[in-house]
Amino acid sequence: MSEKASGTEIPVGPQHPSLKEPANFTLTVDGEVITGAQMKLSYNHRGIEQAVLSKSYIEAIYLLERICGICSHAHTSAFTQGVEELLDLEVPPRARYIRTLIGELERIHSHMLWLGVAGHEIGFDTLWQYAWRDREIVMDLLEEITGNRVHYSINTIGGVREDLTDEHCETILEGMDDLAERIDFYQETVPNEETVRMRCEDVGVVPEDLAREYCAVGAVGRASGVPTDVRKDAPYAAYDDVDFDVITDDRGDLLARTVVRIGEIAQAIRIIRQVAKRIPEGDLKASAKPPQALLAQVPEDDVVSRYEAPRGELIHYVRADGTDTPARVHIRVPTLANWPTVVESLKGSYIADTPIVVAGIDPCISCTSRIGVETDGNHGGENAFDLDELREYGIEWYDDRSDVERPSLDGDERTVSGGTRGDRA
Amino acid sequence: MSIPGKIVPEALKTLGKDNATVSYPKDKRTMPDRFRGAVEFEPEPCTGCGMCERHCAADAIVVEADADGNVTWSYDVAKCMFCGQCEESCPTDAIVMGKEFELAASDKPAFEDSYTFKR
Amino acid sequence: MSLELDLATGLLYLLVFPGFAFLFVYGLTAEYLDRKLYARLQNRVGPPVVQPLADFLKLLAKESAVPEDATARIYNAAPWTGLAGVFTAMLYVPVWSEQAAFAFEGDLVVVLFLLSLPSFSLFFGGWYSGNVFSRIGTTRTITQLFGYEIPFFLACFAPAVAAGTLSTSGIVAFVEANPLYVFVLLPAFAIALLSLQAKLERIPFDIPEAETELATGALVEYSGRKLALFRLTKDVELVVGAALLSALFLGGPAPAGAIEGSVGLVAGVVVFFVKTLTVIALLTVLKAVVARLRIEQMVDVFYRVLVPVALVQIALVLAVGLYTNGVIP
């Protein structure tokens, strides 16, 4: 602990019970009030953007699906939509409806998960348990339709892999009836529970101008009165065929985000009911060709694909070089767009509010932890490393800490650095 | 109106509810028809085309052919991520996603499965 | 009564009932019932009966580390002082009859003081463990202590004012004789319940240990045997607090207190269990239905709402007393 004139510094994370994933905040506090906040991201470089380059477009779907355990459908949809645009494929209506259905079921499951996490962060464990129990309705439906609770693997290039039967539609409608009842309960109780109000009202406020300045996306933006929603702004899948409202709120605090998210679940139920009732007949895939034949046709081009993930706008950039593997895939996840608002809204809050303010944007750190390493050193700021500099930095790091065991390059043998340097450069 | 303890009626109602979970090793849920468990392979229809290997993002399937026309199809369930693309890509339905999901084992060879057959 | 017999009953009180052995068993049972009810309210399965004991034994078997930055002596002694405090407090709370194991005029003050000891032991243990989370947790423990102690004392003095005595046993005898006072004292009972919840650092007042904010606060560095003692202290404190509340506000062993002989003894113990478990159940339901407050909100609620209510309660008790004595018609 270091005592400074400005106050005490508290490290939050990278390992901390309120953050299940690695992220670090250094909070400067004066008593219980936070006077300054700094954040560090990317403790865990997953290298997934690099790994995609070694896989064909078909394999890349399943790899990208594993970026996130919550919005897996969002990533595959964004990616396949991009590749379909490259190939100039027209996805049949039935497939577009099924993508919409899975996407909305996923939105419900993500928002219910968030509601539970938010409850836990403010010490309301009962809400947490109820929300997660009721979330199982959706998880069971997803497993029934796609064969898996989390990684649905239903998207493929040009359409979907599994069809929706009439029995499925009925089970979905029944499930939605049960869920609608539960959502009414949450809409009635959660914003009206006095202790929840005390913890969430006027906490973590992001005013509209700040939300616009920092380009906040998803529920965070909408709760601050910015009606951004890719489903309305640039409809994909079947969103131009279904009726739904974009829920907004102008208070910009955590209560507004809670209300917006619960409202979005209600809208998702509305969309799912429409899809289950009037899904058109037809093919599931744009082309009957085997996947390998499709991959051979990918032209040399690039594409940007947008998708409204549960957490906000998700962007996939794909550059194709005419082979069956992509030349570059870059992903801008919604969490990355929302982090700056967290740092701003932490300042002036109480320490006790840290977990709920951080959780308030529904952060997905596994999505965000994908730092890029500049290999040519041409662009990037002064903190950019090329590979040689990175190696040099690593060697110096170990030399400065003579008590740390240095991993040996060859075999299992490990040597303790005795202060000699540069032998591996 | 907002009051503390808004969920008291719901909480008291919950007292009478059954457990939300099943007592796992004793009771098990039935898996839905489309559940994707460990891959099941049938050598008879396999032509050894290698499409499954080519489309396996996790490199869990390896198909090798020797000079005598013997095909070796091997599968490592520990690497598999159960996406089901191999089933989708297989032109002869030699691969089916099974229902088996209790796949833990303490020795590595138990994860590996291999078939050698003449083509 | 001979000196030997006196000593023997004293030791019996101290070590078996209502002392160490009884409190140990009942504390762990209360923890089980609390956890089970909490789980059922949340639609969870909850722990098996032996879980609290298993947790306790497991912790005993584990290494009990002392951090390098800690002031070892205070850090090691802290768990014992709190535990000793709550065990001693129970001896002055009536269990099977209106008479406690030991009693003297003014023992209520001693009980209230002894019940504050666990908070202080938590403070010293946490502060001297040299961890930043612990220090914030202990600051909150003390802030919270100032928040709830005054309403708690005021609430506990309401029946004392009514009975005209500061002896717990005397208050029990008085409420037993005038059972309608249970209704007069309901507001004080509610305040005492909330204060006890805050004393035990349970939701909505688990601010000092707030798992998601401070990673259990003062107890961050504690492990093994010492952690086991802190947890046992919490369990016993729950039981003693519930026993104190049932004695002060619910008439203790009434209506079984009037029965003579060993039947009365058994009936008194049964009534004790029913009343304390009711108090514990109320605390558990409270824990299940609200979110955690912030420290300044907690102090705000106690000072702005509960202190005035407690003062009105004492005025009410005085008025009722004057009325029943015929001073005011």
PDB file of N, CA, C and O in Angstrom, chain C residues 261-308:
ATOM      1  N   GLY C 261     -40.731 -27.193  38.119  1.00  0.00           N
ATOM      2  CA  GLY C 261     -40.012 -28.465  38.051  1.00  0.00           C
ATOM      3  C   GLY C 261     -39.340 -28.722  36.712  1.00  0.00           C
ATOM      4  O   GLY C 261     -39.136 -27.813  35.918  1.00  0.00           O
ATOM      5  N   SER C 262     -38.995 -30.026  36.500  1.00  0.00           N
ATOM      6  CA  SER C 262     -38.196 -30.360  35.319  1.00  0.00           C
ATOM      7  C   SER C 262     -38.999 -30.215  34.036  1.00  0.00           C
ATOM      8  O   SER C 262     -38.432 -29.940  32.977  1.00  0.00           O
ATOM      9  N   VAL C 263     -40.352 -30.389  34.125  1.00  0.00           N
ATOM     10  CA  VAL C 263     -41.173 -30.174  32.921  1.00  0.00           C
ATOM     11  C   VAL C 263     -41.034 -28.728  32.465  1.00  0.00           C
ATOM     12  O   VAL C 263     -40.859 -28.440  31.285  1.00  0.00           O
ATOM     13  N   GLY C 264     -41.072 -27.829  33.450  1.00  0.00           N
ATOM     14  CA  GLY C 264     -40.917 -26.408  33.145  1.00  0.00           C
ATOM     15  C   GLY C 264     -39.574 -26.124  32.523  1.00  0.00           C
ATOM     16  O   GLY C 264     -39.459 -25.314  31.590  1.00  0.00           O
ATOM     17  N   LEU C 265     -38.543 -26.814  33.016  1.00  0.00           N
ATOM     18  CA  LEU C 265     -37.196 -26.636  32.482  1.00  0.00           C
ATOM     19  C   LEU C 265     -37.150 -27.003  31.007  1.00  0.00           C
ATOM     20  O   LEU C 265     -36.668 -26.239  30.165  1.00  0.00           O
ATOM     21  N   VAL C 266     -37.727 -28.197  30.699  1.00  0.00           N
ATOM     22  CA  VAL C 266     -37.731 -28.670  29.309  1.00  0.00           C
ATOM     23  C   VAL C 266     -38.557 -27.727  28.449  1.00  0.00           C
ATOM     24  O   VAL C 266     -38.131 -27.302  27.364  1.00  0.00           O
ATOM     25  N   ALA C 267     -39.768 -27.359  28.956  1.00  0.00           N
ATOM     26  CA  ALA C 267     -40.636 -26.466  28.192  1.00  0.00           C
ATOM     27  C   ALA C 267     -39.941 -25.136  27.946  1.00  0.00           C
ATOM     28  O   ALA C 267     -40.007 -24.576  26.850  1.00  0.00           O
ATOM     29  N   GLY C 268     -39.218 -24.645  28.964  1.00  0.00           N
ATOM     30  CA  GLY C 268     -38.490 -23.386  28.815  1.00  0.00           C
ATOM     31  C   GLY C 268     -37.451 -23.462  27.712  1.00  0.00           C
ATOM     32  O   GLY C 268     -37.312 -22.538  26.908  1.00  0.00           O
ATOM     33  N   VAL C 269     -36.733 -24.599  27.689  1.00  0.00           N
ATOM     34  CA  VAL C 269     -35.705 -24.758  26.650  1.00  0.00           C
ATOM     35  C   VAL C 269     -36.347 -24.813  25.267  1.00  0.00           C
ATOM     36  O   VAL C 269     -35.856 -24.210  24.308  1.00  0.00           O
ATOM     37  N   VAL C 270     -37.518 -25.525  25.178  1.00  0.00           N
ATOM     38  CA  VAL C 270     -38.215 -25.609  23.890  1.00  0.00           C
ATOM     39  C   VAL C 270     -38.628 -24.215  23.430  1.00  0.00           C
ATOM     40  O   VAL C 270     -38.406 -23.825  22.272  1.00  0.00           O
ATOM     41  N   VAL C 271     -39.207 -23.443  24.363  1.00  0.00           N
ATOM     42  CA  VAL C 271     -39.627 -22.076  24.017  1.00  0.00           C
ATOM     43  C   VAL C 271     -38.424 -21.251  23.584  1.00  0.00           C
ATOM     44  O   VAL C 271     -38.487 -20.480  22.616  1.00  0.00           O
ATOM     45  N   PHE C 272     -37.302 -21.455  24.257  1.00  0.00           N
ATOM     46  CA  PHE C 272     -36.069 -20.752  23.886  1.00  0.00           C
ATOM     47  C   PHE C 272     -35.701 -21.016  22.440  1.00  0.00           C
ATOM     48  O   PHE C 272     -35.406 -20.108  21.668  1.00  0.00           O
ATOM     49  N   PHE C 273     -35.749 -22.311  22.064  1.00  0.00           N
ATOM     50  CA  PHE C 273     -35.397 -22.659  20.681  1.00  0.00           C
ATOM     51  C   PHE C 273     -36.379 -22.046  19.696  1.00  0.00           C
ATOM     52  O   PHE C 273     -35.977 -21.481  18.679  1.00  0.00           O
ATOM     53  N   VAL C 274     -37.672 -22.153  20.021  1.00  0.00           N
ATOM     54  CA  VAL C 274     -38.681 -21.615  19.095  1.00  0.00           C
ATOM     55  C   VAL C 274     -38.443 -20.126  18.883  1.00  0.00           C
ATOM     56  O   VAL C 274     -38.408 -19.631  17.749  1.00  0.00           O
ATOM     57  N   LYS C 275     -38.229 -19.402  19.977  1.00  0.00           N
ATOM     58  CA  LYS C 275     -38.089 -17.948  19.852  1.00  0.00           C
ATOM     59  C   LYS C 275     -36.791 -17.542  19.170  1.00  0.00           C
ATOM     60  O   LYS C 275     -36.778 -16.669  18.296  1.00  0.00           O
ATOM     61  N   THR C 276     -35.686 -18.170  19.554  1.00  0.00           N
ATOM     62  CA  THR C 276     -34.422 -17.781  18.916  1.00  0.00           C
ATOM     63  C   THR C 276     -34.440 -18.140  17.438  1.00  0.00           C
ATOM     64  O   THR C 276     -33.972 -17.373  16.601  1.00  0.00           O
ATOM     65  N   LEU C 277     -35.019 -19.318  17.108  1.00  0.00           N
ATOM     66  CA  LEU C 277     -35.040 -19.692  15.693  1.00  0.00           C
ATOM     67  C   LEU C 277     -35.933 -18.759  14.898  1.00  0.00           C
ATOM     68  O   LEU C 277     -35.650 -18.476  13.729  1.00  0.00           O
ATOM     69  N   THR C 278     -36.999 -18.262  15.530  1.00  0.00           N
ATOM     70  CA  THR C 278     -37.843 -17.276  14.846  1.00  0.00           C
ATOM     71  C   THR C 278     -37.026 -16.029  14.533  1.00  0.00           C
ATOM     72  O   THR C 278     -37.073 -15.500  13.409  1.00  0.00           O
ATOM     73  N   VAL C 279     -36.271 -15.560  15.524  1.00  0.00           N
ATOM     74  CA  VAL C 279     -35.439 -14.375  15.300  1.00  0.00           C
ATOM     75  C   VAL C 279     -34.441 -14.640  14.180  1.00  0.00           C
ATOM     76  O   VAL C 279     -34.272 -13.821  13.259  1.00  0.00           O
ATOM     77  N   ILE C 280     -33.800 -15.826  14.214  1.00  0.00           N
ATOM     78  CA  ILE C 280     -32.812 -16.151  13.181  1.00  0.00           C
ATOM     79  C   ILE C 280     -33.482 -16.209  11.811  1.00  0.00           C
ATOM     80  O   ILE C 280     -32.947 -15.705  10.810  1.00  0.00           O
ATOM     81  N   ALA C 281     -34.690 -16.810  11.759  1.00  0.00           N
ATOM     82  CA  ALA C 281     -35.400 -16.899  10.477  1.00  0.00           C
ATOM     83  C   ALA C 281     -35.732 -15.514   9.949  1.00  0.00           C
ATOM     84  O   ALA C 281     -35.583 -15.251   8.750  1.00  0.00           O
ATOM     85  N   LEU C 282     -36.143 -14.610  10.836  1.00  0.00           N
ATOM     86  CA  LEU C 282     -36.434 -13.238  10.400  1.00  0.00           C
ATOM     87  C   LEU C 282     -35.185 -12.588   9.797  1.00  0.00           C
ATOM     88  O   LEU C 282     -35.238 -11.943   8.752  1.00  0.00           O
ATOM     89  N   LEU C 283     -34.053 -12.806  10.468  1.00  0.00           N
ATOM     90  CA  LEU C 283     -32.802 -12.241   9.966  1.00  0.00           C
ATOM     91  C   LEU C 283     -32.437 -12.841   8.608  1.00  0.00           C
ATOM     92  O   LEU C 283     -31.912 -12.148   7.730  1.00  0.00           O
ATOM     93  N   THR C 284     -32.718 -14.140   8.444  1.00  0.00           N
ATOM     94  CA  THR C 284     -32.381 -14.796   7.178  1.00  0.00           C
ATOM     95  C   THR C 284     -33.248 -14.259   6.044  1.00  0.00           C
ATOM     96  O   THR C 284     -32.750 -13.989   4.953  1.00  0.00           O
ATOM     97  N   VAL C 285     -34.558 -14.103   6.312  1.00  0.00           N
ATOM     98  CA  VAL C 285     -35.435 -13.575   5.265  1.00  0.00           C
ATOM     99  C   VAL C 285     -34.995 -12.166   4.897  1.00  0.00           C
ATOM    100  O   VAL C 285     -34.913 -11.812   3.722  1.00  0.00           O
ATOM    101  N   LEU C 286     -34.650 -11.360   5.910  1.00  0.00           N
ATOM    102  CA  LEU C 286     -34.167 -10.003   5.636  1.00  0.00           C
ATOM    103  C   LEU C 286     -32.944 -10.047   4.724  1.00  0.00           C
ATOM    104  O   LEU C 286     -32.824  -9.275   3.773  1.00  0.00           O
ATOM    105  N   LYS C 287     -32.050 -10.997   5.007  1.00  0.00           N
ATOM    106  CA  LYS C 287     -30.832 -11.125   4.225  1.00  0.00           C
ATOM    107  C   LYS C 287     -31.151 -11.464   2.767  1.00  0.00           C
ATOM    108  O   LYS C 287     -30.423 -11.078   1.852  1.00  0.00           O
ATOM    109  N   ALA C 288     -32.255 -12.186   2.561  1.00  0.00           N
ATOM    110  CA  ALA C 288     -32.542 -12.687   1.211  1.00  0.00           C
ATOM    111  C   ALA C 288     -33.230 -11.669   0.320  1.00  0.00           C
ATOM    112  O   ALA C 288     -33.203 -11.812  -0.892  1.00  0.00           O
ATOM    113  N   VAL C 289     -33.884 -10.665   0.893  1.00  0.00           N
ATOM    114  CA  VAL C 289     -34.774  -9.871   0.042  1.00  0.00           C
ATOM    115  C   VAL C 289     -34.272  -8.463  -0.277  1.00  0.00           C
ATOM    116  O   VAL C 289     -34.991  -7.699  -0.895  1.00  0.00           O
ATOM    117  N   VAL C 290     -33.064  -8.109   0.137  1.00  0.00           N
ATOM    118  CA  VAL C 290     -32.590  -6.758  -0.144  1.00  0.00           C
ATOM    119  C   VAL C 290     -31.164  -6.773  -0.682  1.00  0.00           C
ATOM    120  O   VAL C 290     -30.468  -7.774  -0.597  1.00  0.00           O
ATOM    121  N   ALA C 291     -30.771  -5.635  -1.254  1.00  0.00           N
ATOM    122  CA  ALA C 291     -29.408  -5.472  -1.740  1.00  0.00           C
ATOM    123  C   ALA C 291     -28.566  -4.815  -0.648  1.00  0.00           C
ATOM    124  O   ALA C 291     -29.102  -4.233   0.286  1.00  0.00           O
ATOM    125  N   ARG C 292     -27.242  -4.937  -0.808  1.00  0.00           N
ATOM    126  CA  ARG C 292     -26.336  -4.333   0.166  1.00  0.00           C
ATOM    127  C   ARG C 292     -26.338  -2.812   0.026  1.00  0.00           C
ATOM    128  O   ARG C 292     -26.345  -2.290  -1.076  1.00  0.00           O
ATOM    129  N   LEU C 293     -26.362  -2.132   1.164  1.00  0.00           N
ATOM    130  CA  LEU C 293     -26.295  -0.669   1.115  1.00  0.00           C
ATOM    131  C   LEU C 293     -24.843  -0.222   1.082  1.00  0.00           C
ATOM    132  O   LEU C 293     -23.935  -1.010   1.332  1.00  0.00           O
ATOM    133  N   ARG C 294     -24.664   1.057   0.801  1.00  0.00           N
ATOM    134  CA  ARG C 294     -23.325   1.625   0.945  1.00  0.00           C
ATOM    135  C   ARG C 294     -23.164   2.076   2.378  1.00  0.00           C
ATOM    136  O   ARG C 294     -24.141   2.287   3.083  1.00  0.00           O
ATOM    137  N   ILE C 295     -21.901   2.264   2.804  1.00  0.00           N
ATOM    138  CA  ILE C 295     -21.662   2.559   4.215  1.00  0.00           C
ATOM    139  C   ILE C 295     -22.358   3.847   4.636  1.00  0.00           C
ATOM    140  O   ILE C 295     -22.973   3.932   5.709  1.00  0.00           O
ATOM    141  N   GLU C 296     -22.323   4.877   3.776  1.00  0.00           N
ATOM    142  CA  GLU C 296     -22.915   6.153   4.212  1.00  0.00           C
ATOM    143  C   GLU C 296     -24.438   6.056   4.192  1.00  0.00           C
ATOM    144  O   GLU C 296     -25.121   6.701   4.987  1.00  0.00           O
ATOM    145  N   GLN C 297     -24.970   5.185   3.334  1.00  0.00           N
ATOM    146  CA  GLN C 297     -26.420   4.976   3.335  1.00  0.00           C
ATOM    147  C   GLN C 297     -26.845   4.259   4.608  1.00  0.00           C
ATOM    148  O   GLN C 297     -27.886   4.549   5.202  1.00  0.00           O
ATOM    149  N   MET C 298     -25.983   3.297   5.029  1.00  0.00           N
ATOM    150  CA  MET C 298     -26.286   2.528   6.235  1.00  0.00           C
ATOM    151  C   MET C 298     -26.323   3.450   7.453  1.00  0.00           C
ATOM    152  O   MET C 298     -27.262   3.424   8.254  1.00  0.00           O
ATOM    153  N   VAL C 299     -25.290   4.297   7.576  1.00  0.00           N
ATOM    154  CA  VAL C 299     -25.237   5.218   8.714  1.00  0.00           C
ATOM    155  C   VAL C 299     -26.438   6.168   8.671  1.00  0.00           C
ATOM    156  O   VAL C 299     -27.064   6.460   9.687  1.00  0.00           O
ATOM    157  N   ASP C 300     -26.755   6.589   7.456  1.00  0.00           N
ATOM    158  CA  ASP C 300     -27.888   7.474   7.256  1.00  0.00           C
ATOM    159  C   ASP C 300     -29.190   6.842   7.762  1.00  0.00           C
ATOM    160  O   ASP C 300     -29.950   7.465   8.509  1.00  0.00           O
ATOM    161  N   VAL C 301     -29.423   5.590   7.351  1.00  0.00           N
ATOM    162  CA  VAL C 301     -30.649   4.900   7.761  1.00  0.00           C
ATOM    163  C   VAL C 301     -30.703   4.791   9.284  1.00  0.00           C
ATOM    164  O   VAL C 301     -31.730   5.080   9.904  1.00  0.00           O
ATOM    165  N   PHE C 302     -29.574   4.432   9.904  1.00  0.00           N
ATOM    166  CA  PHE C 302     -29.596   4.216  11.353  1.00  0.00           C
ATOM    167  C   PHE C 302     -29.758   5.519  12.129  1.00  0.00           C
ATOM    168  O   PHE C 302     -30.486   5.560  13.105  1.00  0.00           O
ATOM    169  N   TYR C 303     -29.070   6.582  11.680  1.00  0.00           N
ATOM    170  CA  TYR C 303     -29.144   7.832  12.434  1.00  0.00           C
ATOM    171  C   TYR C 303     -30.425   8.602  12.156  1.00  0.00           C
ATOM    172  O   TYR C 303     -31.055   9.123  13.058  1.00  0.00           O
ATOM    173  N   ARG C 304     -30.797   8.666  10.876  1.00  0.00           N
ATOM    174  CA  ARG C 304     -31.940   9.498  10.515  1.00  0.00           C
ATOM    175  C   ARG C 304     -33.265   8.810  10.805  1.00  0.00           C
ATOM    176  O   ARG C 304     -34.256   9.479  11.061  1.00  0.00           O
ATOM    177  N   VAL C 305     -33.306   7.499  10.704  1.00  0.00           N
ATOM    178  CA  VAL C 305     -34.594   6.810  10.864  1.00  0.00           C
ATOM    179  C   VAL C 305     -34.676   6.080  12.199  1.00  0.00           C
ATOM    180  O   VAL C 305     -35.597   6.303  12.993  1.00  0.00           O
ATOM    181  N   LEU C 306     -33.690   5.214  12.469  1.00  0.00           N
ATOM    182  CA  LEU C 306     -33.852   4.311  13.603  1.00  0.00           C
ATOM    183  C   LEU C 306     -33.650   5.005  14.952  1.00  0.00           C
ATOM    184  O   LEU C 306     -34.361   4.693  15.908  1.00  0.00           O
ATOM    185  N   VAL C 307     -32.712   5.961  15.030  1.00  0.00           N
ATOM    186  CA  VAL C 307     -32.506   6.646  16.318  1.00  0.00           C
ATOM    187  C   VAL C 307     -33.767   7.405  16.749  1.00  0.00           C
ATOM    188  O   VAL C 307     -34.232   7.229  17.884  1.00  0.00           O
ATOM    189  N   PRO C 308     -34.366   8.217  15.859  1.00  0.00           N
ATOM    190  CA  PRO C 308     -35.610   8.882  16.282  1.00  0.00           C
ATOM    191  C   PRO C 308     -36.696   7.885  16.685  1.00  0.00           C
ATOM    192  O   PRO C 308     -37.389   8.104  17.707  1.00  0.00           O
TER     193      PRO C 308
END
